[in-house]
CSV table of C-alpha atoms in Angstrom, one decimal:
chain,number,residue,atom,x,y,z
A,178,THR,CA,-37.2,-52.6,-26.5
A,179,PRO,CA,-40.1,-52.4,-24.0
A,180,VAL,CA,-41.6,-55.9,-23.2
A,181,GLU,CA,-45.1,-54.6,-23.9
A,182,VAL,CA,-44.4,-54.6,-27.7
A,183,VAL,CA,-45.0,-58.3,-27.7
A,184,GLN,CA,-48.6,-58.1,-26.3
A,185,PRO,CA,-50.3,-57.6,-29.7
A,186,VAL,CA,-48.7,-60.8,-31.1
A,187,LEU,CA,-49.0,-63.1,-28.1
A,188,GLU,CA,-51.8,-65.0,-29.8
A,189,GLU,CA,-49.4,-65.9,-32.6
A,190,VAL,CA,-46.2,-66.9,-30.8
A,191,GLU,CA,-44.9,-70.0,-28.9
A,192,VAL,CA,-41.8,-68.3,-27.4
A,193,VAL,CA,-41.0,-64.8,-26.2
A,194,THR,CA,-37.2,-64.2,-26.2
A,195,LEU,CA,-35.7,-61.4,-24.1
A,196,LEU,CA,-32.2,-60.2,-24.9
A,197,ALA,CA,-30.4,-59.6,-21.6
A,198,ILE,CA,-27.4,-57.8,-23.1
A,199,ASN,CA,-26.9,-55.0,-25.6
A,200,PRO,CA,-26.9,-56.4,-29.2
A,201,GLY,CA,-23.6,-56.7,-30.9
A,202,TRP,CA,-21.1,-59.1,-29.3
A,203,THR,CA,-20.8,-62.1,-27.0
A,204,GLY,CA,-19.4,-62.1,-23.5
A,205,GLN,CA,-21.3,-59.1,-22.3
A,206,LYS,CA,-22.6,-58.9,-18.7
A,207,PHE,CA,-26.3,-59.6,-17.9
A,208,ILE,CA,-28.2,-56.3,-17.7
A,209,PRO,CA,-29.7,-56.1,-14.2
A,210,SER,CA,-32.9,-54.4,-15.5
A,211,THR,CA,-33.7,-57.6,-17.3
A,212,ARG,CA,-35.0,-59.0,-14.1
A,213,ASP,CA,-37.9,-56.5,-14.2
A,214,ARG,CA,-38.4,-57.3,-17.9
A,215,ILE,CA,-38.7,-61.0,-17.1
A,216,GLN,CA,-41.4,-60.2,-14.5
A,217,LYS,CA,-43.3,-58.0,-17.0
A,218,ALA,CA,-43.1,-60.7,-19.7
A,219,ILE,CA,-44.3,-63.3,-17.3
A,220,SER,CA,-47.3,-61.1,-16.4
A,221,LEU,CA,-48.1,-60.5,-20.1
A,222,ILE,CA,-47.8,-64.2,-20.9
A,223,SER,CA,-50.0,-65.1,-18.0
A,224,GLN,CA,-52.7,-62.6,-18.9
A,225,SER,CA,-52.7,-64.0,-22.5
A,226,GLY,CA,-53.8,-67.4,-21.2
A,227,LYS,CA,-51.6,-69.0,-23.8
A,228,ASP,CA,-48.9,-71.6,-23.1
A,229,ILE,CA,-45.9,-69.5,-24.2
A,230,LEU,CA,-42.3,-70.2,-23.3
A,231,LEU,CA,-40.1,-67.4,-22.0
A,232,CYS,CA,-36.5,-67.5,-23.2
A,233,VAL,CA,-33.7,-65.3,-21.9
A,234,ASP,CA,-30.6,-64.9,-24.1
A,235,GLY,CA,-27.4,-63.2,-23.4
A,236,GLY,CA,-25.3,-62.6,-20.2
A,237,ILE,CA,-26.2,-66.1,-18.9
A,238,THR,CA,-23.3,-67.4,-16.9
A,239,LYS,CA,-22.7,-70.4,-14.7
A,240,GLU,CA,-23.4,-68.1,-11.7
A,241,ASN,CA,-26.8,-66.7,-12.9
A,242,ALA,CA,-28.4,-69.4,-15.0
A,243,ALA,CA,-30.3,-70.9,-12.1
A,244,GLU,CA,-31.4,-67.5,-10.8
A,245,VAL,CA,-32.8,-66.6,-14.3
A,246,ALA,CA,-34.7,-69.9,-14.4
A,247,ARG,CA,-36.1,-69.3,-10.9
A,248,MET,CA,-37.3,-65.9,-12.1
A,249,GLY,CA,-39.4,-67.7,-14.6
A,250,ALA,CA,-37.4,-68.3,-17.7
A,251,ASP,CA,-38.2,-71.6,-19.4
A,252,ILE,CA,-35.2,-71.4,-21.6
A,253,VAL,CA,-31.8,-69.8,-21.0
A,254,VAL,CA,-29.3,-69.3,-23.8
A,255,SER,CA,-25.6,-69.2,-23.0
A,256,GLY,CA,-22.8,-69.1,-25.5
A,257,SER,CA,-19.8,-67.6,-23.7
A,258,ALA,CA,-20.3,-69.4,-20.4
A,259,ILE,CA,-20.2,-72.7,-22.4
A,260,PHE,CA,-17.5,-72.1,-25.0
A,261,ASP,CA,-15.1,-69.8,-23.0
A,262,GLY,CA,-12.4,-71.9,-21.5
A,263,LYS,CA,-11.2,-75.4,-22.2
A,264,ASP,CA,-14.1,-77.5,-21.0
A,265,PRO,CA,-17.4,-76.8,-22.9
A,266,GLN,CA,-18.8,-80.2,-21.9
A,267,GLY,CA,-18.0,-79.6,-18.3
A,268,ASN,CA,-19.5,-76.1,-18.5
A,269,VAL,CA,-22.8,-77.5,-19.9
A,270,LYS,CA,-22.9,-80.2,-17.2
A,271,PHE,CA,-22.3,-77.5,-14.5
A,272,ILE,CA,-25.1,-75.3,-15.9
A,273,LEU,CA,-27.5,-78.1,-16.3
A,274,ASN,CA,-26.8,-79.4,-12.8
A,275,SER,CA,-27.4,-75.9,-11.3
A,276,LEU,CA,-30.7,-75.6,-13.2
A,277,ARG,CA,-31.8,-79.0,-12.0
A,278,THR,CA,-30.9,-78.4,-8.3
A,279,ASN,CA,-32.4,-75.0,-8.1
């Protein structure tokens, strides 16, 4: 869905969520074109003059969470990177640490 579809409702929302994978199942890879969509969303939010959070959901990994935050996401949603494997708590700590240090 083009990011521009949110423009008419920006006066009504507190959060814009971008899906960074194709809908359907967990564990998919981050779609690279999401980077451009993040920049477009940031621009639209900025032009609105409202205090709107940007959330990116899907394809968030331990390797890219900090990058997505640096691009401007206020919220990153990760399921597979946390719950895949044997140490969900350790995975959360790793992601939080990478977000804090970057």
